[in-house]
PDB file of C-alpha atoms and ligand atoms in Angstrom:
ATOM      1  CA  MET T   1     -34.553 -16.180 -30.161  1.00  0.00           C
ATOM      2  CA  GLN T   2     -32.200 -15.544 -27.230  1.00  0.00           C
ATOM      3  CA  GLN T   3     -28.832 -14.040 -28.164  1.00  0.00           C
ATOM      4  CA  ASP T   4     -25.544 -14.942 -26.461  1.00  0.00           C
ATOM      5  CA  PHE T   5     -23.662 -11.641 -26.272  1.00  0.00           C
ATOM      6  CA  GLY T   6     -20.959 -13.174 -24.040  1.00  0.00           C
ATOM      7  CA  ARG T   7     -19.806 -15.709 -26.653  1.00  0.00           C
ATOM      8  CA  ARG T   8     -16.310 -15.314 -28.162  1.00  0.00           C
ATOM      9  CA  PRO T   9     -16.483 -14.520 -31.921  1.00  0.00           C
ATOM     10  CA  PRO T  10     -15.203 -17.361 -34.095  1.00  0.00           C
ATOM     11  CA  GLY T  11     -11.605 -17.125 -35.318  1.00  0.00           C
ATOM     12  CA  PRO T  12      -8.068 -18.182 -34.401  1.00  0.00           C
ATOM     13  CA  ARG T  13      -6.816 -17.474 -30.866  1.00  0.00           C
ATOM     14  CA  SER T  14      -3.270 -16.222 -30.355  1.00  0.00           C
ATOM     15  CA  VAL T  15      -0.697 -18.517 -28.758  1.00  0.00           C
ATOM     16  CA  LEU T  16      -0.142 -16.024 -25.949  1.00  0.00           C
ATOM     17  CA  LEU T  17      -3.813 -15.749 -25.036  1.00  0.00           C
ATOM     18  CA  ALA T  18      -4.090 -19.557 -24.953  1.00  0.00           C
ATOM     19  CA  GLU T  19      -1.051 -19.738 -22.658  1.00  0.00           C
ATOM     20  CA  VAL T  20      -2.539 -17.017 -20.449  1.00  0.00           C
ATOM     21  CA  ALA T  21      -5.716 -19.098 -20.064  1.00  0.00           C
ATOM     22  CA  GLN T  22      -3.636 -22.117 -19.047  1.00  0.00           C
ATOM     23  CA  ALA T  23      -1.529 -20.021 -16.643  1.00  0.00           C
ATOM     24  CA  THR T  24      -4.707 -18.585 -15.100  1.00  0.00           C
ATOM     25  CA  GLN T  25      -5.850 -22.095 -14.255  1.00  0.00           C
ATOM     26  CA  ARG T  26      -2.471 -22.975 -12.709  1.00  0.00           C
ATOM     27  CA  LEU T  27      -2.492 -19.837 -10.550  1.00  0.00           C
ATOM     28  CA  ALA T  28      -6.090 -20.479  -9.491  1.00  0.00           C
ATOM     29  CA  ASP T  29      -5.138 -24.024  -8.474  1.00  0.00           C
ATOM     30  CA  ALA T  30      -2.252 -22.572  -6.406  1.00  0.00           C
ATOM     31  CA  GLY T  31      -4.719 -20.344  -4.497  1.00  0.00           C
ATOM     32  CA  VAL T  32      -3.615 -17.023  -6.036  1.00  0.00           C
ATOM     33  CA  PRO T  33      -6.486 -14.592  -5.294  1.00  0.00           C
ATOM     34  CA  SER T  34      -6.580 -12.828  -8.697  1.00  0.00           C
ATOM     35  CA  PRO T  35      -5.310 -15.485 -11.140  1.00  0.00           C
ATOM     36  CA  ARG T  36      -6.490 -13.924 -14.410  1.00  0.00           C
ATOM     37  CA  THR T  37      -5.101 -10.469 -13.617  1.00  0.00           C
ATOM     38  CA  ASP T  38      -1.776 -11.888 -12.494  1.00  0.00           C
ATOM     39  CA  ALA T  39      -1.470 -14.210 -15.510  1.00  0.00           C
ATOM     40  CA  GLU T  40      -2.078 -11.223 -17.808  1.00  0.00           C
ATOM     41  CA  GLU T  41       0.224  -8.859 -15.870  1.00  0.00           C
ATOM     42  CA  LEU T  42       3.049 -11.392 -16.046  1.00  0.00           C
ATOM     43  CA  ALA T  43       2.469 -11.988 -19.759  1.00  0.00           C
ATOM     44  CA  ALA T  44       2.633  -8.244 -20.337  1.00  0.00           C
ATOM     45  CA  PHE T  45       5.784  -7.963 -18.207  1.00  0.00           C
ATOM     46  CA  VAL T  46       7.648 -10.762 -20.025  1.00  0.00           C
ATOM     47  CA  HIS T  47       6.674  -9.482 -23.466  1.00  0.00           C
ATOM     48  CA  GLY T  48       7.327  -5.820 -22.700  1.00  0.00           C
ATOM     49  CA  VAL T  49       3.807  -4.602 -23.491  1.00  0.00           C
ATOM     50  CA  LYS T  50       0.885  -3.189 -21.525  1.00  0.00           C
ATOM     51  CA  ARG T  51      -1.858  -5.557 -20.341  1.00  0.00           C
ATOM     52  CA  GLY T  52      -4.296  -4.124 -22.868  1.00  0.00           C
ATOM     53  CA  GLU T  53      -1.836  -4.824 -25.695  1.00  0.00           C
ATOM     54  CA  LEU T  54      -1.435  -8.576 -25.170  1.00  0.00           C
ATOM     55  CA  HIS T  55      -3.444  -9.356 -28.320  1.00  0.00           C
ATOM     56  CA  SER T  56      -0.733  -7.587 -30.351  1.00  0.00           C
ATOM     57  CA  VAL T  57       2.032 -10.086 -29.409  1.00  0.00           C
ATOM     58  CA  LYS T  58       2.715 -12.252 -32.448  1.00  0.00           C
ATOM     59  CA  ASP T  59       2.650 -16.037 -32.057  1.00  0.00           C
ATOM     60  CA  ALA T  60       6.298 -16.258 -33.119  1.00  0.00           C
ATOM     61  CA  ASP T  61       7.265 -13.815 -30.346  1.00  0.00           C
ATOM     62  CA  PHE T  62       5.867 -15.900 -27.498  1.00  0.00           C
ATOM     63  CA  ASP T  63       8.578 -15.956 -24.826  1.00  0.00           C
ATOM     64  CA  ALA T  64       8.905 -19.223 -22.897  1.00  0.00           C
ATOM     65  CA  ARG T  65      10.237 -17.280 -19.887  1.00  0.00           C
ATOM     66  CA  TYR T  66       6.543 -16.726 -19.213  1.00  0.00           C
ATOM     67  CA  TRP T  67       6.395 -20.188 -17.634  1.00  0.00           C
ATOM     68  CA  GLU T  68       9.345 -19.329 -15.334  1.00  0.00           C
ATOM     69  CA  VAL T  69       7.534 -16.328 -13.872  1.00  0.00           C
ATOM     70  CA  ILE T  70       4.260 -18.244 -13.626  1.00  0.00           C
ATOM     71  CA  ALA T  71       6.095 -20.939 -11.630  1.00  0.00           C
ATOM     72  CA  ARG T  72       7.368 -18.229  -9.231  1.00  0.00           C
ATOM     73  CA  ARG T  73       3.873 -16.797  -8.794  1.00  0.00           C
ATOM     74  CA  GLU T  74       2.554 -20.330  -8.223  1.00  0.00           C
ATOM     75  CA  GLN T  75       4.898 -20.455  -5.221  1.00  0.00           C
ATOM     76  CA  ARG T  76       3.043 -17.304  -4.045  1.00  0.00           C
ATOM     77  CA  GLU T  77       5.963 -14.935  -4.654  1.00  0.00           C
ATOM     78  CA  PRO T  78       4.213 -11.523  -4.908  1.00  0.00           C
ATOM     79  CA  LEU T  79       3.472 -10.330  -8.424  1.00  0.00           C
ATOM     80  CA  GLN T  80       5.179  -7.028  -7.583  1.00  0.00           C
ATOM     81  CA  HIS T  81       8.425  -8.763  -6.541  1.00  0.00           C
ATOM     82  CA  ILE T  82       8.532 -10.575  -9.872  1.00  0.00           C
ATOM     83  CA  THR T  83       7.887  -7.457 -11.959  1.00  0.00           C
ATOM     84  CA  GLY T  84       9.792  -5.132  -9.579  1.00  0.00           C
ATOM     85  CA  ARG T  85       7.019  -2.554  -9.701  1.00  0.00           C
ATOM     86  CA  ALA T  86       3.877  -1.658  -7.776  1.00  0.00           C
ATOM     87  CA  TYR T  87       1.118   0.731  -8.723  1.00  0.00           C
ATOM     88  CA  PHE T  88      -0.302   3.099  -6.116  1.00  0.00           C
ATOM     89  CA  ARG T  89      -2.799   5.793  -7.066  1.00  0.00           C
ATOM     90  CA  TYR T  90      -1.015   7.635  -9.946  1.00  0.00           C
ATOM     91  CA  LEU T  91       2.430   6.263  -9.105  1.00  0.00           C
ATOM     92  CA  GLU T  92       4.593   3.404 -10.311  1.00  0.00           C
ATOM     93  CA  LEU T  93       6.987   2.435  -7.517  1.00  0.00           C
ATOM     94  CA  GLN T  94      10.035   0.200  -7.403  1.00  0.00           C
ATOM     95  CA  VAL T  95       9.664  -2.636  -4.907  1.00  0.00           C
ATOM     96  CA  GLY T  96      11.299  -5.943  -4.039  1.00  0.00           C
ATOM     97  CA  PRO T  97      12.623  -8.007  -1.144  1.00  0.00           C
ATOM     98  CA  GLY T  98      13.044  -5.898   2.005  1.00  0.00           C
ATOM     99  CA  VAL T  99      10.214  -3.438   1.423  1.00  0.00           C
ATOM    100  CA  PHE T 100       6.455  -3.708   2.030  1.00  0.00           C
ATOM    101  CA  VAL T 101       4.410  -3.834  -1.174  1.00  0.00           C
ATOM    102  CA  PRO T 102       1.839  -0.984  -1.025  1.00  0.00           C
ATOM    103  CA  ARG T 103      -1.762  -2.209  -0.938  1.00  0.00           C
ATOM    104  CA  PRO T 104      -4.899  -0.917  -2.706  1.00  0.00           C
ATOM    105  CA  GLU T 105      -6.734  -0.384   0.605  1.00  0.00           C
ATOM    106  CA  THR T 106      -4.151   2.261   1.559  1.00  0.00           C
ATOM    107  CA  GLU T 107      -5.168   4.251  -1.528  1.00  0.00           C
ATOM    108  CA  SER T 108      -8.495   5.157   0.085  1.00  0.00           C
ATOM    109  CA  VAL T 109      -6.686   6.211   3.289  1.00  0.00           C
ATOM    110  CA  VAL T 110      -4.621   8.616   1.190  1.00  0.00           C
ATOM    111  CA  GLY T 111      -7.776   9.795  -0.608  1.00  0.00           C
ATOM    112  CA  TRP T 112      -9.336  10.772   2.706  1.00  0.00           C
ATOM    113  CA  ALA T 113      -6.107  12.564   3.743  1.00  0.00           C
ATOM    114  CA  ILE T 114      -6.017  14.570   0.504  1.00  0.00           C
ATOM    115  CA  ASP T 115      -9.596  15.753   1.042  1.00  0.00           C
ATOM    116  CA  ALA T 116      -8.797  16.656   4.668  1.00  0.00           C
ATOM    117  CA  VAL T 117      -5.754  18.749   3.683  1.00  0.00           C
ATOM    118  CA  ARG T 118      -7.678  20.513   0.908  1.00  0.00           C
ATOM    119  CA  ALA T 119     -10.451  21.367   3.384  1.00  0.00           C
ATOM    120  CA  MET T 120      -7.870  23.050   5.652  1.00  0.00           C
ATOM    121  CA  ASP T 121      -7.198  25.736   3.078  1.00  0.00           C
ATOM    122  CA  VAL T 122      -3.544  26.043   4.135  1.00  0.00           C
ATOM    123  CA  VAL T 123      -1.237  27.515   1.470  1.00  0.00           C
ATOM    124  CA  GLU T 124       1.736  25.173   2.019  1.00  0.00           C
ATOM    125  CA  PRO T 125       0.433  22.270   4.094  1.00  0.00           C
ATOM    126  CA  CYS T 126       3.011  20.401   6.145  1.00  0.00           C
ATOM    127  CA  ILE T 127       2.487  16.618   5.998  1.00  0.00           C
ATOM    128  CA  VAL T 128       4.332  13.815   7.806  1.00  0.00           C
ATOM    129  CA  ASP T 129       4.203  10.145   6.742  1.00  0.00           C
ATOM    130  CA  LEU T 130       5.346   7.874   9.579  1.00  0.00           C
ATOM    131  CA  CYS T 131       6.562   4.351   8.583  1.00  0.00           C
ATOM    132  CA  THR T 132       6.830   5.225   4.891  1.00  0.00           C
ATOM    133  CA  GLY T 133       8.112   1.888   3.477  1.00  0.00           C
ATOM    134  CA  SER T 134       8.392   2.311  -0.307  1.00  0.00           C
ATOM    135  CA  GLY T 135       7.374   5.968   0.094  1.00  0.00           C
ATOM    136  CA  ALA T 136       3.959   5.303  -1.479  1.00  0.00           C
ATOM    137  CA  ILE T 137       1.881   7.520   0.807  1.00  0.00           C
ATOM    138  CA  ALA T 138       4.376  10.396   0.976  1.00  0.00           C
ATOM    139  CA  LEU T 139       4.882  10.434  -2.791  1.00  0.00           C
ATOM    140  CA  ALA T 140       1.147  10.299  -3.537  1.00  0.00           C
ATOM    141  CA  LEU T 141       0.538  13.245  -1.221  1.00  0.00           C
ATOM    142  CA  ALA T 142       3.422  15.232  -2.705  1.00  0.00           C
ATOM    143  CA  GLN T 143       2.026  14.567  -6.178  1.00  0.00           C
ATOM    144  CA  GLU T 144      -1.635  15.246  -5.441  1.00  0.00           C
ATOM    145  CA  VAL T 145      -1.465  18.091  -2.915  1.00  0.00           C
ATOM    146  CA  PRO T 146       0.083  21.080  -4.685  1.00  0.00           C
ATOM    147  CA  ARG T 147       2.670  23.037  -2.677  1.00  0.00           C
ATOM    148  CA  SER T 148       2.634  20.523   0.183  1.00  0.00           C
ATOM    149  CA  ARG T 149       5.810  20.024   2.207  1.00  0.00           C
ATOM    150  CA  VAL T 150       6.003  16.276   2.728  1.00  0.00           C
ATOM    151  CA  HIS T 151       8.308  14.565   5.243  1.00  0.00           C
ATOM    152  CA  ALA T 152       8.671  10.793   5.613  1.00  0.00           C
ATOM    153  CA  VAL T 153      10.473   8.470   8.019  1.00  0.00           C
ATOM    154  CA  GLU T 154      11.367   4.776   7.834  1.00  0.00           C
ATOM    155  CA  LEU T 155      13.319   2.629  10.283  1.00  0.00           C
ATOM    156  CA  SER T 156      14.470  -0.262   8.106  1.00  0.00           C
ATOM    157  CA  GLU T 157      17.702   0.232   6.150  1.00  0.00           C
ATOM    158  CA  GLU T 158      16.660  -2.541   3.740  1.00  0.00           C
ATOM    159  CA  ALA T 159      13.367  -0.801   2.997  1.00  0.00           C
ATOM    160  CA  LEU T 160      15.156   2.512   2.584  1.00  0.00           C
ATOM    161  CA  THR T 161      17.231   1.220  -0.337  1.00  0.00           C
ATOM    162  CA  TRP T 162      13.901   1.098  -2.241  1.00  0.00           C
ATOM    163  CA  THR T 163      12.466   4.297  -0.734  1.00  0.00           C
ATOM    164  CA  ARG T 164      15.514   6.303  -1.815  1.00  0.00           C
ATOM    165  CA  LYS T 165      15.073   5.161  -5.425  1.00  0.00           C
ATOM    166  CA  ASN T 166      11.382   6.059  -5.354  1.00  0.00           C
ATOM    167  CA  VAL T 167      11.720   9.523  -3.811  1.00  0.00           C
ATOM    168  CA  GLU T 168      14.609  10.540  -6.055  1.00  0.00           C
ATOM    169  CA  GLY T 169      13.654  13.706  -7.902  1.00  0.00           C
ATOM    170  CA  SER T 170      10.565  14.259  -5.734  1.00  0.00           C
ATOM    171  CA  ARG T 171      10.251  16.906  -3.032  1.00  0.00           C
ATOM    172  CA  VAL T 172       9.768  14.370  -0.220  1.00  0.00           C
ATOM    173  CA  ASP T 173      12.119  14.930   2.723  1.00  0.00           C
ATOM    174  CA  LEU T 174      13.072  11.316   3.565  1.00  0.00           C
ATOM    175  CA  ARG T 175      14.771  10.434   6.839  1.00  0.00           C
ATOM    176  CA  GLN T 176      15.879   7.238   8.503  1.00  0.00           C
ATOM    177  CA  GLY T 177      14.743   6.759  12.086  1.00  0.00           C
ATOM    178  CA  ASP T 178      12.176   5.597  14.569  1.00  0.00           C
ATOM    179  CA  ALA T 179       8.700   7.024  13.959  1.00  0.00           C
ATOM    180  CA  LEU T 180       8.244   7.422  17.718  1.00  0.00           C
ATOM    181  CA  THR T 181      11.053   9.955  18.054  1.00  0.00           C
ATOM    182  CA  ALA T 182      11.182  11.423  14.531  1.00  0.00           C
ATOM    183  CA  PHE T 183      10.957  15.041  13.387  1.00  0.00           C
ATOM    184  CA  ARG T 184      11.571  16.891  16.655  1.00  0.00           C
ATOM    185  CA  ASP T 185      12.264  19.908  14.406  1.00  0.00           C
ATOM    186  CA  LEU T 186       8.618  19.871  13.247  1.00  0.00           C
ATOM    187  CA  ASP T 187       6.965  19.719  16.680  1.00  0.00           C
ATOM    188  CA  GLY T 188       3.657  21.637  16.704  1.00  0.00           C
ATOM    189  CA  GLN T 189       3.928  22.650  13.019  1.00  0.00           C
ATOM    190  CA  VAL T 190       2.374  19.756  11.120  1.00  0.00           C
ATOM    191  CA  ASP T 191      -1.059  19.963   9.480  1.00  0.00           C
ATOM    192  CA  LEU T 192      -1.514  16.246   8.798  1.00  0.00           C
ATOM    193  CA  VAL T 193       0.167  13.119  10.165  1.00  0.00           C
ATOM    194  CA  ILE T 194      -0.533   9.929   8.237  1.00  0.00           C
ATOM    195  CA  SER T 195       0.646   6.388   8.836  1.00  0.00           C
ATOM    196  CA  ASN T 196       0.158   2.861   7.620  1.00  0.00           C
ATOM    197  CA  PRO T 197       2.158   1.195  10.388  1.00  0.00           C
ATOM    198  CA  PRO T 198       2.614  -2.512  11.135  1.00  0.00           C
ATOM    199  CA  TYR T 199      -0.635  -3.616  12.807  1.00  0.00           C
ATOM    200  CA  ILE T 200      -1.191  -7.362  12.425  1.00  0.00           C
ATOM    201  CA  PRO T 201      -1.641  -9.102  15.796  1.00  0.00           C
ATOM    202  CA  LEU T 202       1.073 -11.724  16.398  1.00  0.00           C
ATOM    203  CA  THR T 203      -1.746 -14.118  17.225  1.00  0.00           C
ATOM    204  CA  GLU T 204      -2.916 -13.949  13.575  1.00  0.00           C
ATOM    205  CA  TRP T 205       0.407 -15.011  12.046  1.00  0.00           C
ATOM    206  CA  GLU T 206      -0.944 -18.270  10.653  1.00  0.00           C
ATOM    207  CA  TYR T 207      -3.853 -16.539   8.868  1.00  0.00           C
ATOM    208  CA  VAL T 208      -1.683 -14.076   6.963  1.00  0.00           C
ATOM    209  CA  ALA T 209      -1.540 -14.695   3.165  1.00  0.00           C
ATOM    210  CA  PRO T 210       1.699 -16.379   2.030  1.00  0.00           C
ATOM    211  CA  GLU T 211       2.607 -13.361  -0.158  1.00  0.00           C
ATOM    212  CA  ALA T 212       2.746 -11.164   2.961  1.00  0.00           C
ATOM    213  CA  ARG T 213       3.946 -13.670   5.573  1.00  0.00           C
ATOM    214  CA  ASP T 214       6.813 -15.053   3.478  1.00  0.00           C
ATOM    215  CA  TYR T 215       7.856 -11.956   1.515  1.00  0.00           C
ATOM    216  CA  ASP T 216       6.910  -8.715   3.315  1.00  0.00           C
ATOM    217  CA  PRO T 217       9.419  -7.847   6.077  1.00  0.00           C
ATOM    218  CA  GLU T 218       8.305  -8.868   9.573  1.00  0.00           C
ATOM    219  CA  LEU T 219       8.945  -5.324  10.815  1.00  0.00           C
ATOM    220  CA  ALA T 220       6.299  -4.130   8.339  1.00  0.00           C
ATOM    221  CA  LEU T 221       3.601  -6.526   9.519  1.00  0.00           C
ATOM    222  CA  PHE T 222       3.482  -7.242  13.227  1.00  0.00           C
ATOM    223  CA  SER T 223       3.247  -5.045  16.291  1.00  0.00           C
ATOM    224  CA  GLY T 224       2.712  -6.937  19.532  1.00  0.00           C
ATOM    225  CA  GLU T 225       0.074  -9.439  20.633  1.00  0.00           C
ATOM    226  CA  ASP T 226      -2.929  -7.303  19.603  1.00  0.00           C
ATOM    227  CA  GLY T 227      -1.142  -5.503  16.746  1.00  0.00           C
ATOM    228  CA  LEU T 228      -1.610  -2.090  18.346  1.00  0.00           C
ATOM    229  CA  ASP T 229       1.751  -1.506  20.075  1.00  0.00           C
ATOM    230  CA  LEU T 230       3.086   0.914  17.465  1.00  0.00           C
ATOM    231  CA  ILE T 231      -0.246   2.689  16.930  1.00  0.00           C
ATOM    232  CA  ARG T 232      -0.376   3.431  20.688  1.00  0.00           C
ATOM    233  CA  GLY T 233       3.083   5.007  20.413  1.00  0.00           C
ATOM    234  CA  LEU T 234       2.201   6.889  17.219  1.00  0.00           C
ATOM    235  CA  GLU T 235      -0.686   8.553  19.038  1.00  0.00           C
ATOM    236  CA  ARG T 236       1.862  10.452  21.185  1.00  0.00           C
ATOM    237  CA  THR T 237       4.109  11.222  18.196  1.00  0.00           C
ATOM    238  CA  ALA T 238       1.156  12.592  16.207  1.00  0.00           C
ATOM    239  CA  HIS T 239       0.068  14.740  19.143  1.00  0.00           C
ATOM    240  CA  ARG T 240       3.582  16.153  19.498  1.00  0.00           C
ATOM    241  CA  LEU T 241       3.917  16.931  15.772  1.00  0.00           C
ATOM    242  CA  LEU T 242       0.496  18.402  14.995  1.00  0.00           C
ATOM    243  CA  ARG T 243      -0.501  22.029  15.388  1.00  0.00           C
ATOM    244  CA  PRO T 244      -3.812  22.497  17.249  1.00  0.00           C
ATOM    245  CA  GLY T 245      -6.569  21.604  14.746  1.00  0.00           C
ATOM    246  CA  GLY T 246      -4.201  19.348  12.769  1.00  0.00           C
ATOM    247  CA  VAL T 247      -5.366  15.882  11.761  1.00  0.00           C
ATOM    248  CA  VAL T 248      -4.025  12.346  12.190  1.00  0.00           C
ATOM    249  CA  VAL T 249      -4.923   9.429   9.896  1.00  0.00           C
ATOM    250  CA  VAL T 250      -3.893   5.875  10.821  1.00  0.00           C
ATOM    251  CA  GLU T 251      -4.584   2.684   8.894  1.00  0.00           C
ATOM    252  CA  HIS T 252      -5.447  -0.444  10.868  1.00  0.00           C
ATOM    253  CA  ALA T 253      -6.619  -4.031  10.379  1.00  0.00           C
ATOM    254  CA  ASP T 254     -10.273  -4.588   9.500  1.00  0.00           C
ATOM    255  CA  THR T 255     -10.726  -6.240  12.906  1.00  0.00           C
ATOM    256  CA  GLN T 256      -9.477  -3.161  14.837  1.00  0.00           C
ATOM    257  CA  GLY T 257     -12.156  -0.595  13.904  1.00  0.00           C
ATOM    258  CA  GLY T 258     -13.659  -0.793  17.373  1.00  0.00           C
ATOM    259  CA  GLN T 259     -10.309  -0.212  19.100  1.00  0.00           C
ATOM    260  CA  VAL T 260      -8.173   2.350  17.267  1.00  0.00           C
ATOM    261  CA  PRO T 261     -10.444   5.437  17.556  1.00  0.00           C
ATOM    262  CA  TRP T 262     -10.478   4.839  21.324  1.00  0.00           C
ATOM    263  CA  ILE T 263      -6.721   5.423  21.437  1.00  0.00           C
ATOM    264  CA  PHE T 264      -7.360   9.047  20.359  1.00  0.00           C
ATOM    265  CA  THR T 265      -9.377  10.182  23.380  1.00  0.00           C
ATOM    266  CA  GLU T 266     -10.387  13.641  24.615  1.00  0.00           C
ATOM    267  CA  GLU T 267      -8.347  13.112  27.799  1.00  0.00           C
ATOM    268  CA  ARG T 268      -5.272  12.722  25.620  1.00  0.00           C
ATOM    269  CA  GLY T 269      -5.995  15.940  23.727  1.00  0.00           C
ATOM    270  CA  TRP T 270      -8.001  14.728  20.720  1.00  0.00           C
ATOM    271  CA  ALA T 271     -11.385  15.639  19.186  1.00  0.00           C
ATOM    272  CA  ASP T 272     -13.611  14.122  16.466  1.00  0.00           C
ATOM    273  CA  ALA T 273     -12.076  10.623  16.666  1.00  0.00           C
ATOM    274  CA  ALA T 274     -13.782   8.437  14.059  1.00  0.00           C
ATOM    275  CA  ASP T 275     -13.323   5.267  12.097  1.00  0.00           C
ATOM    276  CA  HIS T 276     -13.747   4.833   8.319  1.00  0.00           C
ATOM    277  CA  PRO T 277     -14.339   1.919   5.942  1.00  0.00           C
ATOM    278  CA  ASP T 278     -12.303   1.044   2.833  1.00  0.00           C
ATOM    279  CA  LEU T 279     -13.793   0.413  -0.625  1.00  0.00           C
ATOM    280  CA  ASN T 280     -14.830  -3.081   0.486  1.00  0.00           C
ATOM    281  CA  ASN T 281     -16.745  -1.458   3.343  1.00  0.00           C
ATOM    282  CA  ARG T 282     -14.411  -2.972   5.943  1.00  0.00           C
ATOM    283  CA  PRO T 283     -13.221  -0.801   8.890  1.00  0.00           C
ATOM    284  CA  ARG T 284      -9.818   0.428   7.671  1.00  0.00           C
ATOM    285  CA  PHE T 285      -8.570   3.686   9.183  1.00  0.00           C
ATOM    286  CA  ALA T 286      -9.053   5.981  12.155  1.00  0.00           C
ATOM    287  CA  THR T 287      -8.851   9.764  12.156  1.00  0.00           C
ATOM    288  CA  ALA T 288      -8.798  12.421  14.874  1.00  0.00           C
ATOM    289  CA  ARG T 289      -8.162  16.137  15.236  1.00  0.00           C
ATOM    290  CA  LYS T 290      -5.752  17.641  17.779  1.00  0.00           C
ATOM    291  CA  ALA T 291      -7.962  19.581  20.154  1.00  0.00           C
ATOM    292  CA  LEU T 292      -7.712  23.375  20.216  1.00  0.00           C
ATOM    293  CA  PRO T 293      -6.367  24.768  23.516  1.00  0.00           C
TER     294      PRO T 293
HETATM  295  C1  SAM M 301       2.764  -1.796   6.771  1.00  0.00           C
HETATM  296  S1  SAM M 301       4.291  -1.141   6.222  1.00  0.00           S
HETATM  297  C2  SAM M 301       3.655   0.288   5.347  1.00  0.00           C
HETATM  298  C3  SAM M 301       4.602   0.950   4.419  1.00  0.00           C
HETATM  299  C4  SAM M 301       3.972   2.110   3.640  1.00  0.00           C
HETATM  300  N1  SAM M 301       3.529   3.147   4.541  1.00  0.00           N
HETATM  301  C5  SAM M 301       2.803   1.643   2.790  1.00  0.00           C
HETATM  302  O1  SAM M 301       1.653   1.949   3.086  1.00  0.00           O
HETATM  303  O2  SAM M 301       3.047   0.942   1.806  1.00  0.00           O
HETATM  304  C6  SAM M 301       4.968  -0.465   7.725  1.00  0.00           C
HETATM  305  C7  SAM M 301       6.354   0.152   7.603  1.00  0.00           C
HETATM  306  O3  SAM M 301       6.730   0.645   8.898  1.00  0.00           O
HETATM  307  C8  SAM M 301       8.120   0.456   9.092  1.00  0.00           C
HETATM  308  N2  SAM M 301       8.350   0.549  10.536  1.00  0.00           N
HETATM  309  C9  SAM M 301       8.083  -0.371  11.497  1.00  0.00           C
HETATM  310  N3  SAM M 301       8.377   0.111  12.717  1.00  0.00           N
HETATM  311  C10 SAM M 301       8.835   1.378  12.532  1.00  0.00           C
HETATM  312  C11 SAM M 301       9.278   2.412  13.405  1.00  0.00           C
HETATM  313  N4  SAM M 301       9.312   2.238  14.728  1.00  0.00           N
HETATM  314  N5  SAM M 301       9.675   3.590  12.877  1.00  0.00           N
HETATM  315  C12 SAM M 301       9.640   3.793  11.533  1.00  0.00           C
HETATM  316  N6  SAM M 301       9.238   2.847  10.640  1.00  0.00           N
HETATM  317  C13 SAM M 301       8.832   1.657  11.134  1.00  0.00           C
HETATM  318  C14 SAM M 301       8.366  -0.889   8.444  1.00  0.00           C
HETATM  319  O4  SAM M 301       9.724  -1.085   8.164  1.00  0.00           O
HETATM  320  C15 SAM M 301       7.478  -0.776   7.195  1.00  0.00           C
HETATM  321  O5  SAM M 301       8.191  -0.220   6.135  1.00  0.00           O
END
């Protein structure tokens, strides 16, 4: 006889888990990409427990505010704006209106950067994060690369209100300014420059998910017709900041894998320009090494 291992064991179902199932359906109908996860995260948030502890919420403690937050998510308000927190590698960051919500694909960009810095065998590596937003990249590097000296710059004052909260107590040197002119005091001394800059082509505005288009700041998303305006400028900044042999890592859109490595050419003083996929095997970030003299 065939056994059905996937079947739920008989027994009563908690009120909360029934409501989560209903909320999942509503979020799916609204086009939310991960309805089950979001329905559970919001249930955990409202009831002050972890996602894995939802079964422990007693029926009598079900909080009707759950339906208020589900209604907000149905309108495609980002999950992280509703909960006020975003997870990035080993960090929990504070986020909300005015700051870009860090994305999972950036985690693999940081992973590559960590490996690159470790391979350098420098005692106190100097790292610069251009366009830091919430501070996600800079803070992850400070946490995961022992004895690193991490510097970060952000242009938007609105974003910086969040960044300042996140970097408090860390050793990240946070500055306000334009990435293109930042850190003159570090010229030629940096081991690794990393950036997740705005890169969406203006021509793709209508295809951007509502969570990003309506809630992430415009300054965080777009950069000229083909999306590469800022990356072209960052190429010069990275070259100015890096020591010979230092490495640059730049995230880009999955449609730009054929273009970004070509910005880091030998004629402009670069070697080993390459492109790399993210965990979904989509082209995601370019790297290059500042050529030795
Ligand atoms: C795509 S978001 C990335 C934020 C963060 N690095 C992350 O991965 O979550 C790009 C960030 O660049 C900032 N930005 C845009 N132009 C800038 C510039 N010229 N100088 C510094 N920051 C800039 C935006 O305000 C935004 O915070």
